[in-house]
Each structure stands twice: as structure tokens, then as C-alpha cells.
CSV table of C-alpha atoms in Angstrom, one decimal:
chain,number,residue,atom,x,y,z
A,1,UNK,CA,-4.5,-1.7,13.7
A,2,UNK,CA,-1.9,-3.4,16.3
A,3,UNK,CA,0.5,-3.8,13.2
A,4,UNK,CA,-0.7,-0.3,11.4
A,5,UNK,CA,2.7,1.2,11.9
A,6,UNK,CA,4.8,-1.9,10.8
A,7,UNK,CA,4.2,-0.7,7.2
A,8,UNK,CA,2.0,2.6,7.7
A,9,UNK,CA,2.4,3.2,3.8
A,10,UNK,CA,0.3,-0.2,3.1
A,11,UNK,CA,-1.9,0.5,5.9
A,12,UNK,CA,-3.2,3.7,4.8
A,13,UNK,CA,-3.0,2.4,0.9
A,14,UNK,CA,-5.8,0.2,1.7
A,15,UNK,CA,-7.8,2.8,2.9
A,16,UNK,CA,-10.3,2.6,-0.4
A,17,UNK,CA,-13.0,4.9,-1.1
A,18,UNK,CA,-15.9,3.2,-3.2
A,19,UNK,CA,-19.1,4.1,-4.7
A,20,UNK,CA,-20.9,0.6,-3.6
A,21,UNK,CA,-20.3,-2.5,-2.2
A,22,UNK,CA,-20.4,-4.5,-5.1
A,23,UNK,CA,-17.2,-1.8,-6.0
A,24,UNK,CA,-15.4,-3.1,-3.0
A,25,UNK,CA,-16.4,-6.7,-4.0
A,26,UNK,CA,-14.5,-6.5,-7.8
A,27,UNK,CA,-11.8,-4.3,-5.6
A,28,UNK,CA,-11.2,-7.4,-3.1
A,29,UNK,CA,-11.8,-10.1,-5.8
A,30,UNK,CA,-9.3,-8.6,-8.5
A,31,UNK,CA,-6.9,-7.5,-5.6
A,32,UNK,CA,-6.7,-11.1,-4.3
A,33,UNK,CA,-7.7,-9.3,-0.8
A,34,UNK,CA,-9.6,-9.9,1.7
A,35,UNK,CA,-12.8,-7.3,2.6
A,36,UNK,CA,-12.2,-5.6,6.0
A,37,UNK,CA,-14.5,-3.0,7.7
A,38,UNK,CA,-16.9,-0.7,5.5
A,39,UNK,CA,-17.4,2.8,7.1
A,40,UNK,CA,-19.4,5.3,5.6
A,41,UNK,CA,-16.7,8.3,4.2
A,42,UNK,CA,-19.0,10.8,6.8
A,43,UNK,CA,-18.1,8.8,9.8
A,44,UNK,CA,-14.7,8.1,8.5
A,45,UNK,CA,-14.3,12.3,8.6
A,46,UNK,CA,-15.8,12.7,11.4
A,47,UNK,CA,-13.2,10.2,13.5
A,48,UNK,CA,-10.3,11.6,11.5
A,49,UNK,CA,-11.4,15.7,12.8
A,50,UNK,CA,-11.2,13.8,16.1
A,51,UNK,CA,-8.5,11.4,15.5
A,52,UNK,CA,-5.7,14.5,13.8
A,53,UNK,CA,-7.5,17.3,15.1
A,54,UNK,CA,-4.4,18.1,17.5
A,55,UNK,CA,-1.5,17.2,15.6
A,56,UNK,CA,-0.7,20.7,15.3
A,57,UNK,CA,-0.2,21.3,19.1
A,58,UNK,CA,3.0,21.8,20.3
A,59,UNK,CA,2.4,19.5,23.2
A,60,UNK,CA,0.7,16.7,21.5
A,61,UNK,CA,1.2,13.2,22.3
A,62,UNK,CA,0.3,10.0,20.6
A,63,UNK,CA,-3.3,8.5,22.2
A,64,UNK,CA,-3.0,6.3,25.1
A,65,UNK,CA,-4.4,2.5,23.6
A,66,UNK,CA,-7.1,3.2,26.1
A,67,UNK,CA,-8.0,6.7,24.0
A,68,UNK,CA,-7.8,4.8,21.0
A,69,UNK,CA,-9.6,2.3,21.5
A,70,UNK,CA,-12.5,5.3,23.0
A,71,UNK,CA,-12.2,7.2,19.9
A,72,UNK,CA,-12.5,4.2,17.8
A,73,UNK,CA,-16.0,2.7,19.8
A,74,UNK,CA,-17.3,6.3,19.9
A,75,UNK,CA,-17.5,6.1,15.9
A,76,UNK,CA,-18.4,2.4,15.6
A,77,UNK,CA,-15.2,0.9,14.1
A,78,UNK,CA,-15.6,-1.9,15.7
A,79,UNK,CA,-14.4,-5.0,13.4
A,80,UNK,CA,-11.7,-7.0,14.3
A,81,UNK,CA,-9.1,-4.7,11.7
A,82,UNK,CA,-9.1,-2.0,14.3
A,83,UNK,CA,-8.3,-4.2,17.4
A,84,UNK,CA,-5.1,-3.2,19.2
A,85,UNK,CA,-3.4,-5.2,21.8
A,86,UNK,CA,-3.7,-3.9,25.6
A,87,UNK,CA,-0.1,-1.9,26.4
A,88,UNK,CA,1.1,0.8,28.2
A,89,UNK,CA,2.6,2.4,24.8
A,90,UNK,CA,1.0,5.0,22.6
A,91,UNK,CA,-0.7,4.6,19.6
């Protein structure tokens, strides 16, 4: 996630949904790309309620990396694609 917003469009265009693993294997394989983390699409919903759920505010501000990186452990994305380096900006 540290270079997510380098190219945002690719990020989220990777973003697969897939009927079963061995989906995401032929994906990867015929893609040339490598497998990254595998989240069930419930929990995946779940963090995103969380994760946009105040977009809409008037007042809202981009997550701290410390809220981020909260929100992420709270829903168990916790392979090395969602790391994000320790800084005082937002994310």
C-alpha cells in the first residue's frame, strides 16, 4: 500500500474478485503476476464500510498511517502488500 497512490488506477485494477483459488492461480499464471493477499469479499466489505464510510463528511480527513494501519489489523490484512511506511502524512 506505501506506493497505492503512485498509480491508484493499477492499484485498484488488481483488486480481483474470484470464485476459487485455483481462479486466482490461472489469473496470476496467465497475467505473468505475482499472487498477493486473498481476503474473503465479506471482510473485504466490511473494511471498505469502515475504510469510506466518512468520505461524505464535510470535515473528513485522510487516516493518520497510525489509523490505517488499525483499520487494516482490525480486519486481518496483514501481508506484506498492505505495509505502509511509518510518517507523519496521511494515507
Amino acid at each position: 500500500m506505501k506506493n497505492a497512490w503512485d498509480n491508484v488506477v493499477f492499484t485498484c485494477s488488481v483488486m480481483q474478485i474470484f470464485l476459487s483459488e485455483i481462479d486466482i492461480d490461472n489469473w496470476c499464471k496467465r497475467h505473468n503476476f505475482p499472487k498477493g493477499d486473498i481476503q474473503p469479499i465479506e471482510n473485504i466489505w466490511n473494511f471498505a464500510r469502515i475504510w469510506y464510510g466518512n468520505h461524505l463528511q464535510q470535515d473528513w480527513k485522510k487516516w493518520t498511517n497510525e489509523q490505517a494501519k488499525s483499520i487494516f489489523e482490525k480486519f486481518n490484512l496483514t501481508h506484506n502488500i498492505w505495509d505502509i511506511p511509518q510518517t507523519d502524512s496521511r494515507f
